[in-house]
Amino acid sequence: RLDHASPPVGSTVASSPGAVTLYFTERLEPKFSGGEVRGPGGARVDHGSSVSGNVMRLSVGGLRPGRYSVTWHALSVDTHKTQGSFSFQVGR
C-alpha cells in the first residue's frame, strides 16, 4: 500500500518538485510497478519512473502552476497488487 508521497497527497506546493516520490509499506517488484503524472490539460508530464526497494520516483522536471494527477500501480515482492491515484497542486 501507499504509505505517503512527496509532494503530499492533496497538497499545494509553492514551486515545482523535481520528482513525485511515492513511499510504499512493502518492497516493490520493479518490472511490474510504475506510474504517471498528468498535467492540468490531461497530458502526461513525467519522464518515466524508477523503483528501488519500497520507493517509486516519477521524474517531472519543472511543472507550471496548476493541478496534477498521479496514478500508480504496484506489485509487492510478496505478490500483493495495488493501484491508486491522487492529486496535488503547484502554486496557488
N, CA, C and O atoms as a MOPAC input file, in Angstrom:
PM7 MOZYME 1SCF
protein

 N      0.83200 1    -1.19000 1     0.00000 1
 C      0.00000 1     0.00000 1     0.00000 1
 C      0.87500 1     1.25100 1     0.00000 1
 O      2.01800 1     1.24100 1     0.45600 1
 N      0.29900 1     2.31500 1    -0.52300 1
 C      0.99400 1     3.59800 1    -0.48000 1
 C      0.98500 1     4.10100 1     0.95700 1
 O     -0.07400 1     4.21400 1     1.57400 1
 N      2.15700 1     4.39900 1     1.48200 1
 C      2.28300 1     4.92600 1     2.84200 1
 C      2.16100 1     6.44300 1     2.83000 1
 O      1.35300 1     7.00900 1     3.56600 1
 N      2.97000 1     7.11200 1     1.98400 1
 C      2.89600 1     8.55900 1     1.83000 1
 C      3.60200 1     8.95900 1     0.54500 1
 O      4.26400 1     8.13900 1    -0.09200 1
 N      3.45800 1    10.21500 1     0.17200 1
 C      4.04700 1    10.70600 1    -1.06600 1
 C      4.63000 1    12.08900 1    -0.85500 1
 O      4.28700 1    12.79200 1     0.09500 1
 N      5.52100 1    12.46200 1    -1.76200 1
 C      6.09600 1    13.80600 1    -1.76700 1
 C      6.05800 1    14.31500 1    -3.20000 1
 O      6.71100 1    13.72800 1    -4.06300 1
 N      5.32200 1    15.37800 1    -3.49000 1
 C      4.50100 1    16.18400 1    -2.58700 1
 C      3.36400 1    15.34800 1    -1.97700 1
 O      2.91000 1    14.36600 1    -2.56400 1
 N      2.92200 1    15.76700 1    -0.78900 1
 C      1.88000 1    15.01200 1    -0.10600 1
 C      0.56700 1    14.96400 1    -0.89600 1
 O      0.24800 1    15.88200 1    -1.65200 1
 N     -0.17100 1    13.89400 1    -0.70800 1
 C     -1.47500 1    13.69600 1    -1.34100 1
 C     -2.37400 1    14.89100 1    -1.02300 1
 O     -2.54400 1    15.25300 1     0.14100 1
 N     -2.94700 1    15.50000 1    -2.06300 1
 C     -3.88000 1    16.60900 1    -1.88100 1
 C     -3.26100 1    17.94000 1    -1.51200 1
 O     -3.98400 1    18.88900 1    -1.20700 1
 N     -1.95000 1    18.03300 1    -1.53000 1
 C     -1.28200 1    19.24800 1    -1.06700 1
 C     -1.16200 1    20.30000 1    -2.16200 1
 O     -1.39500 1    20.03200 1    -3.34100 1
 N     -0.79300 1    21.50400 1    -1.73800 1
 C     -0.40500 1    22.58400 1    -2.64000 1
 C      1.02900 1    22.93700 1    -2.30400 1
 O      1.35000 1    23.24000 1    -1.15500 1
 N      1.89700 1    22.89800 1    -3.31800 1
 C      3.30400 1    23.24600 1    -3.11600 1
 C      3.59100 1    24.55000 1    -3.84200 1
 O      3.00900 1    24.82100 1    -4.89300 1
 N      4.48400 1    25.35500 1    -3.28700 1
 C      4.77600 1    26.67500 1    -3.84900 1
 C      5.47900 1    26.59700 1    -5.19300 1
 O      5.21600 1    27.40600 1    -6.08200 1
 N      6.37900 1    25.61900 1    -5.34800 1
 C      7.13100 1    25.50900 1    -6.59600 1
 C      7.20100 1    24.04700 1    -7.02800 1
 O      6.90800 1    23.13700 1    -6.25200 1
 N      7.59200 1    23.84500 1    -8.26600 1
 C      7.61600 1    22.51000 1    -8.84000 1
 C      8.61200 1    21.59700 1    -8.13800 1
 O      9.75200 1    21.99400 1    -7.89700 1
 N      8.19300 1    20.37300 1    -7.80600 1
 C      9.16100 1    19.38700 1    -7.32800 1
 C      9.92600 1    18.84800 1    -8.53500 1
 O      9.42300 1    18.92500 1    -9.65600 1
 N     11.09600 1    18.32000 1    -8.34100 1
 C     11.83400 1    17.69100 1    -9.43200 1
 C     11.32100 1    16.29800 1    -9.73500 1
 O     11.53600 1    15.75900 1   -10.82000 1
 N     10.63200 1    15.72000 1    -8.74600 1
 C     10.08100 1    14.37400 1    -8.90200 1
 C      8.90800 1    14.21500 1    -7.94900 1
 O      8.80600 1    14.90700 1    -6.93700 1
 N      8.03100 1    13.28900 1    -8.29600 1
 C      6.98900 1    12.85500 1    -7.37400 1
 C      7.48200 1    11.53300 1    -6.81400 1
 O      7.77700 1    10.60800 1    -7.57100 1
 N      7.57500 1    11.43400 1    -5.49100 1
 C      8.12400 1    10.25400 1    -4.84500 1
 C      7.04600 1     9.57300 1    -4.01900 1
 O      6.40900 1    10.20100 1    -3.17300 1
 N      6.84900 1     8.29200 1    -4.26800 1
 C      5.83900 1     7.50700 1    -3.56300 1
 C      6.53900 1     6.48400 1    -2.67600 1
 O      7.44100 1     5.77400 1    -3.12000 1
 N      6.11400 1     6.41900 1    -1.42600 1
 C      6.69000 1     5.50000 1    -0.45200 1
 C      5.63700 1     4.44900 1    -0.09500 1
 O      4.53000 1     4.78700 1     0.32400 1
 N      5.98800 1     3.19200 1    -0.26200 1
 C      5.06300 1     2.09500 1    -0.02100 1
 C      5.42300 1     1.34800 1     1.25900 1
 O      6.53400 1     1.47600 1     1.77500 1
 N      4.47300 1     0.57000 1     1.76100 1
 C      4.69400 1    -0.16100 1     3.01400 1
 C      5.50300 1    -1.43900 1     2.81200 1
 O      5.97600 1    -2.03200 1     3.78200 1
 N      5.66900 1    -1.87300 1     1.54700 1
 C      6.44100 1    -3.08700 1     1.25400 1
 C      7.36100 1    -2.84400 1     0.06800 1
 O      7.15900 1    -1.91000 1    -0.70700 1
 N      8.37400 1    -3.69400 1    -0.06600 1
 C      9.26400 1    -3.62800 1    -1.22600 1
 C      8.47500 1    -3.93700 1    -2.49200 1
 O      7.57000 1    -4.77100 1    -2.48500 1
 N      8.83100 1    -3.25200 1    -3.58100 1
 C      8.11800 1    -3.40500 1    -4.84800 1
 C      8.90800 1    -4.23100 1    -5.84700 1
 O     10.13800 1    -4.28100 1    -5.80700 1
 N      8.17900 1    -4.87300 1    -6.73900 1
 C      8.77200 1    -5.59100 1    -7.86800 1
 C      8.90400 1    -4.56400 1    -9.00000 1
 O      7.89700 1    -4.18600 1    -9.60000 1
 N     10.13600 1    -4.10200 1    -9.30600 1
 C     10.31800 1    -3.01000 1   -10.27000 1
 C      9.71400 1    -3.26200 1   -11.65500 1
 O      9.17400 1    -2.33700 1   -12.26100 1
 N      9.79400 1    -4.48400 1   -12.16000 1
 C      9.29600 1    -4.76000 1   -13.51300 1
 C      7.77700 1    -4.63700 1   -13.62500 1
 O      7.25200 1    -4.47500 1   -14.72600 1
 N      7.06800 1    -4.71200 1   -12.50200 1
 C      5.60800 1    -4.70800 1   -12.53400 1
 C      5.00200 1    -3.54300 1   -11.76400 1
 O      3.83400 1    -3.59500 1   -11.38000 1
 N      5.78300 1    -2.49600 1   -11.53400 1
 C      5.30900 1    -1.33600 1   -10.79400 1
 C      5.65900 1    -0.07300 1   -11.57900 1
 O      6.72600 1     0.00300 1   -12.18900 1
 N      4.78000 1     0.90100 1   -11.56800 1
 C      5.05100 1     2.14700 1   -12.28700 1
 C      3.94200 1     3.15100 1   -12.06200 1
 O      2.98900 1     2.89500 1   -11.32600 1
 N      4.08100 1     4.29300 1   -12.70500 1
 C      3.07500 1     5.33100 1   -12.54600 1
 C      3.26100 1     6.41200 1   -13.58200 1
 O      4.16300 1     6.35800 1   -14.41700 1
 N      2.38100 1     7.40100 1   -13.50700 1
 C      2.47800 1     8.54200 1   -14.40900 1
 C      1.87900 1     9.76800 1   -13.74800 1
 O      1.06200 1     9.67600 1   -12.83200 1
 N      2.31300 1    10.92100 1   -14.24400 1
 C      1.81500 1    12.20800 1   -13.77000 1
 C      1.21300 1    12.92700 1   -14.97300 1
 O      1.83800 1    13.02100 1   -16.02900 1
 N     -0.00100 1    13.43100 1   -14.80200 1
 C     -0.66900 1    14.18500 1   -15.87000 1
 C     -0.94900 1    15.60900 1   -15.39600 1
 O     -1.29500 1    15.85000 1   -14.23900 1
 N     -0.78600 1    16.53500 1   -16.32600 1
 C     -0.94500 1    17.95000 1   -16.01700 1
 C     -2.37500 1    18.43300 1   -16.12000 1
 O     -3.29100 1    17.64600 1   -16.35900 1
 N     -2.56600 1    19.75000 1   -15.93700 1
 C     -3.90600 1    20.34400 1   -15.95200 1
 C     -4.70200 1    20.04900 1   -17.22500 1
 O     -5.92500 1    19.91600 1   -17.16100 1
 N     -4.04400 1    19.94400 1   -18.36500 1
 C     -4.73200 1    19.65100 1   -19.61700 1
 C     -4.90500 1    18.17300 1   -19.89500 1
 O     -5.49500 1    17.80500 1   -20.91100 1
 N     -4.40300 1    17.31300 1   -19.01500 1
 C     -4.52500 1    15.88000 1   -19.18700 1
 C     -3.33500 1    15.21600 1   -19.86300 1
 O     -3.28600 1    13.99000 1   -19.96400 1
 N     -2.36900 1    16.01600 1   -20.33000 1
 C     -1.19300 1    15.44300 1   -20.99100 1
 C     -0.22500 1    14.87100 1   -19.96100 1
 O     -0.08600 1    15.39800 1   -18.85800 1
 N      0.42800 1    13.80600 1   -20.33500 1
 C      1.42400 1    13.18900 1   -19.46000 1
 C      2.64400 1    14.10900 1   -19.36200 1
 O      3.15200 1    14.58100 1   -20.37900 1
 N      3.11300 1    14.36200 1   -18.12700 1
 C      4.22700 1    15.29700 1   -17.92100 1
 C      5.44000 1    14.65500 1   -17.25700 1
 O      6.46900 1    15.31200 1   -17.10300 1
 N      5.34400 1    13.39300 1   -16.86300 1
 C      6.50500 1    12.75700 1   -16.24000 1
 C      7.44900 1    12.24300 1   -17.31500 1
 O      7.08400 1    12.11700 1   -18.48400 1
 N      8.66800 1    11.95200 1   -16.89100 1
 C      9.70400 1    11.44800 1   -17.79000 1
 C     10.06300 1    10.00500 1   -17.46000 1
 O     11.19400 1     9.57200 1   -17.68000 1
 N      9.09300 1     9.26600 1   -16.93100 1
 C      9.32900 1     7.87700 1   -16.58500 1
 C      9.44000 1     7.66200 1   -15.08900 1
 O      9.50200 1     8.61300 1   -14.30900 1
 N      9.46400 1     6.39800 1   -14.70500 1
 C      9.52200 1     6.05600 1   -13.28800 1
 C     10.69500 1     5.13900 1   -13.00400 1
 O     11.19300 1     4.44100 1   -13.88800 1
 N     11.12200 1     5.15500 1   -11.76200 1
 C     12.14200 1     4.22100 1   -11.29200 1
 C     11.68700 1     3.68400 1    -9.94200 1
 O     11.03400 1     4.38700 1    -9.17200 1
 N     12.03500 1     2.44300 1    -9.66700 1
 C     11.63100 1     1.78900 1    -8.42700 1
 C     12.85900 1     1.19500 1    -7.76700 1
 O     13.66500 1     0.52300 1    -8.41100 1
 N     12.99000 1     1.45000 1    -6.47200 1
 C     14.07000 1     0.86800 1    -5.68400 1
 C     13.53900 1     0.58500 1    -4.28800 1
 O     13.12200 1     1.49900 1    -3.57700 1
 N     13.55500 1    -0.68500 1    -3.90000 1
 C     13.04800 1    -1.04500 1    -2.57500 1
 C     11.55800 1    -0.76500 1    -2.49000 1
 O     10.77100 1    -1.31900 1    -3.25700 1
 N     11.17300 1     0.09500 1    -1.55600 1
 C      9.76500 1     0.44400 1    -1.39700 1
 C      9.46600 1     1.85900 1    -1.89400 1
 O      8.45400 1     2.44900 1    -1.51500 1
 N     10.35200 1     2.41100 1    -2.74800 1
 C     10.20700 1     3.78500 1    -3.22000 1
 C     10.06700 1     3.81700 1    -4.74600 1
 O     10.83200 1     3.18200 1    -5.47200 1
 N      9.07200 1     4.57200 1    -5.20700 1
 C      8.88100 1     4.80600 1    -6.64300 1
 C      9.05000 1     6.29500 1    -6.89700 1
 O      8.45400 1     7.12000 1    -6.20400 1
 N      9.86600 1     6.63800 1    -7.89400 1
 C     10.08500 1     8.03900 1    -8.25600 1
 C      9.61500 1     8.27900 1    -9.67800 1
 O      9.94100 1     7.52000 1   -10.59000 1
 N      8.84200 1     9.34900 1    -9.85600 1
 C      8.38000 1     9.77400 1   -11.16500 1
 C      9.02900 1    11.12300 1   -11.43900 1
 O      8.66500 1    12.12300 1   -10.82000 1
 N      9.97800 1    11.16100 1   -12.35100 1
 C     10.69900 1    12.38200 1   -12.67600 1
 C      9.76500 1    13.33100 1   -13.43000 1
 O      9.10000 1    12.92500 1   -14.38300 1
 N      9.71700 1    14.60500 1   -12.99900 1
 C      8.82200 1    15.56200 1   -13.66300 1
 C      9.51600 1    16.82700 1   -14.15500 1
 O      8.92000 1    17.57900 1   -14.92600 1
 N     10.75100 1    17.08900 1   -13.73900 1
 C     11.39600 1    18.33000 1   -14.17500 1
 C     10.66700 1    19.53000 1   -13.61000 1
 O     10.32700 1    19.54500 1   -12.42700 1
 N     10.41900 1    20.54500 1   -14.43800 1
 C      9.73100 1    21.75500 1   -13.98000 1
 C      8.26200 1    21.74700 1   -14.36700 1
 O      7.92300 1    21.62900 1   -15.54400 1
 N      7.39000 1    21.87400 1   -13.37000 1
 C      5.95300 1    21.90200 1   -13.61900 1
 C      5.42400 1    23.32400 1   -13.49500 1
 O      5.81800 1    24.06400 1   -12.59400 1
 N      4.54200 1    23.69700 1   -14.39300 1
 C      3.88300 1    25.00500 1   -14.32600 1
 C      2.81700 1    24.98200 1   -13.23400 1
 O      2.40500 1    23.90700 1   -12.80000 1
 N      2.36700 1    26.14700 1   -12.78600 1
 C      1.27700 1    26.16900 1   -11.80500 1
 C      0.03800 1    25.44700 1   -12.34300 1
 O     -0.29200 1    25.54200 1   -13.52500 1
 N     -0.63200 1    24.72800 1   -11.45200 1
 C     -1.85200 1    24.00800 1   -11.81300 1
 C     -1.98900 1    22.72800 1   -11.02000 1
 O     -1.14000 1    22.40000 1   -10.19100 1
 N     -3.08100 1    21.99600 1   -11.28400 1
 C     -3.35900 1    20.74700 1   -10.58000 1
 C     -2.83300 1    19.57300 1   -11.40700 1
 O     -3.02700 1    19.51300 1   -12.62100 1
 N     -2.16800 1    18.65000 1   -10.72600 1
 C     -1.56300 1    17.47600 1   -11.35600 1
 C     -2.14200 1    16.21000 1   -10.74600 1
 O     -2.38800 1    16.14400 1    -9.54100 1
 N     -2.35400 1    15.21200 1   -11.58300 1
 C     -2.85700 1    13.93200 1   -11.08600 1
 C     -1.77300 1    12.86700 1   -11.23600 1
 O     -1.03900 1    12.83300 1   -12.22400 1
 N     -1.69600 1    12.01800 1   -10.24900 1
 C     -0.72300 1    10.92800 1   -10.21200 1
 C     -1.50500 1     9.62100 1   -10.14800 1
 O     -2.38300 1     9.45700 1    -9.30100 1
 N     -1.18500 1     8.69600 1   -11.04500 1
 C     -1.75000 1     7.35000 1   -10.96400 1
 C     -0.59200 1     6.36900 1   -10.85600 1
 O      0.47100 1     6.59500 1   -11.43500 1
 N     -0.78900 1     5.29500 1   -10.12600 1
 C      0.28000 1     4.31900 1    -9.92400 1
 C     -0.30600 1     2.91700 1    -9.81500 1
 O     -1.47600 1     2.72400 1    -9.48500 1
 N      0.54600 1     1.95900 1   -10.10400 1
 C      0.22600 1     0.55200 1    -9.88000 1
 C      1.48500 1    -0.10300 1    -9.32100 1
 O      2.60100 1     0.23200 1    -9.71700 1
 N      1.29600 1    -1.02200 1    -8.41500 1
 C      2.45000 1    -1.63000 1    -7.75300 1
 C      2.19400 1    -3.10500 1    -7.46600 1
 O      1.08000 1    -3.51800 1    -7.14300 1
 N      3.25600 1    -3.87300 1    -7.59400 1
 C      3.24600 1    -5.27100 1    -7.21300 1
 C      4.34600 1    -5.44100 1    -6.17600 1
 O      5.52000 1    -5.21000 1    -6.46600 1
 N      3.96800 1    -5.84300 1    -4.97500 1
 C      4.97600 1    -6.04000 1    -3.93900 1
 C      5.69600 1    -7.36200 1    -4.17700 1
 O      5.19500 1    -8.22900 1    -4.89200 1
 N      6.87100 1    -7.51100 1    -3.57500 1
 C      7.64700 1    -8.73600 1    -3.77800 1
 C      6.91900 1    -9.96600 1    -3.23300 1
 O      7.25400 1   -11.09100 1    -3.60500 1
 N      5.92800 1    -9.77100 1    -2.35900 1
 C      5.14100 1   -10.91400 1    -1.89100 1
 C      3.83200 1   -11.06100 1    -2.67800 1
 O      2.89400 1   -11.70700 1    -2.21200 1
 N      3.77200 1   -10.46300 1    -3.86500 1
 C      2.72300 1   -10.58800 1    -4.89000 1
 C      1.40600 1    -9.86800 1    -4.59800 1
 O      0.39700 1   -10.18500 1    -5.22900 1
 N      1.37800 1    -8.92600 1    -3.68000 1
 C      0.16300 1    -8.12100 1    -3.48100 1
 C      0.11800 1    -7.02200 1    -4.53000 1
 O      1.08700 1    -6.27900 1    -4.69000 1
 N     -1.00000 1    -6.90800 1    -5.25100 1
 C     -1.18000 1    -5.86000 1    -6.26200 1
 C     -2.00000 1    -4.72300 1    -5.66700 1
 O     -3.00500 1    -4.95300 1    -4.99500 1
 N     -1.56100 1    -3.50000 1    -5.91900 1
 C     -2.31700 1    -2.32700 1    -5.50500 1
 C     -2.21700 1    -1.27700 1    -6.59800 1
 O     -1.30000 1    -1.29300 1    -7.41900 1
 N     -3.17200 1    -0.37400 1    -6.59000 1
 C     -3.13700 1     0.75000 1    -7.51200 1
 C     -3.88900 1     1.90200 1    -6.87800 1
 O     -4.67100 1     1.71200 1    -5.94600 1
 N     -3.64900 1     3.09300 1    -7.38700 1
 C     -4.34700 1     4.24200 1    -6.83100 1
 C     -4.02900 1     5.50500 1    -7.58000 1
 O     -3.30200 1     5.50100 1    -8.57300 1
 N     -4.58500 1     6.58700 1    -7.08700 1
 C     -4.35200 1     7.88700 1    -7.69300 1
 C     -4.53500 1     8.97000 1    -6.63900 1
 O     -5.19400 1     8.76600 1    -5.61900 1
 N     -3.94400 1    10.10900 1    -6.90500 1
 C     -4.12100 1    11.27900 1    -6.05000 1
 C     -3.73100 1    12.50300 1    -6.85700 1
 O     -3.20200 1    12.38500 1    -7.96200 1
 N     -3.99200 1    13.67500 1    -6.30300 1
 C     -3.60300 1    14.90000 1    -6.98900 1
 C     -2.85200 1    15.81800 1    -6.03300 1
 O     -2.91000 1    15.66900 1    -4.81300 1
 N     -2.15200 1    16.76500 1    -6.62800 1
 C     -1.50800 1    17.84300 1    -5.88000 1
 C     -1.51700 1    19.05200 1    -6.77900 1
 O     -1.75700 1    18.94800 1    -7.98200 1
 N     -1.25200 1    20.21000 1    -6.18400 1
 C     -1.27400 1    21.44000 1    -6.95300 1
 C      0.04000 1    22.18300 1    -6.79500 1
 O      0.62500 1    22.21200 1    -5.71300 1
 N      0.49900 1    22.78400 1    -7.88800 1
 C      1.68600 1    23.63600 1    -7.86200 1
 C      1.20000 1    25.07700 1    -7.94800 1
 O      0.39900 1    25.41300 1    -8.82000 1
 N      1.68400 1    25.93200 1    -7.04000 1
 C      1.24000 1    27.32400 1    -6.99600 1
 C     -0.04600 1    27.45400 1    -6.22900 1
 O     -0.51800 1    26.49900 1    -5.61200 1
 N     -0.61100 1    28.64000 1    -6.26900 1
 C     -1.84000 1    28.88100 1    -5.50500 1
 C     -3.00100 1    28.34300 1    -6.22300 1
 O     -4.12900 1    28.44800 1    -5.74000 1

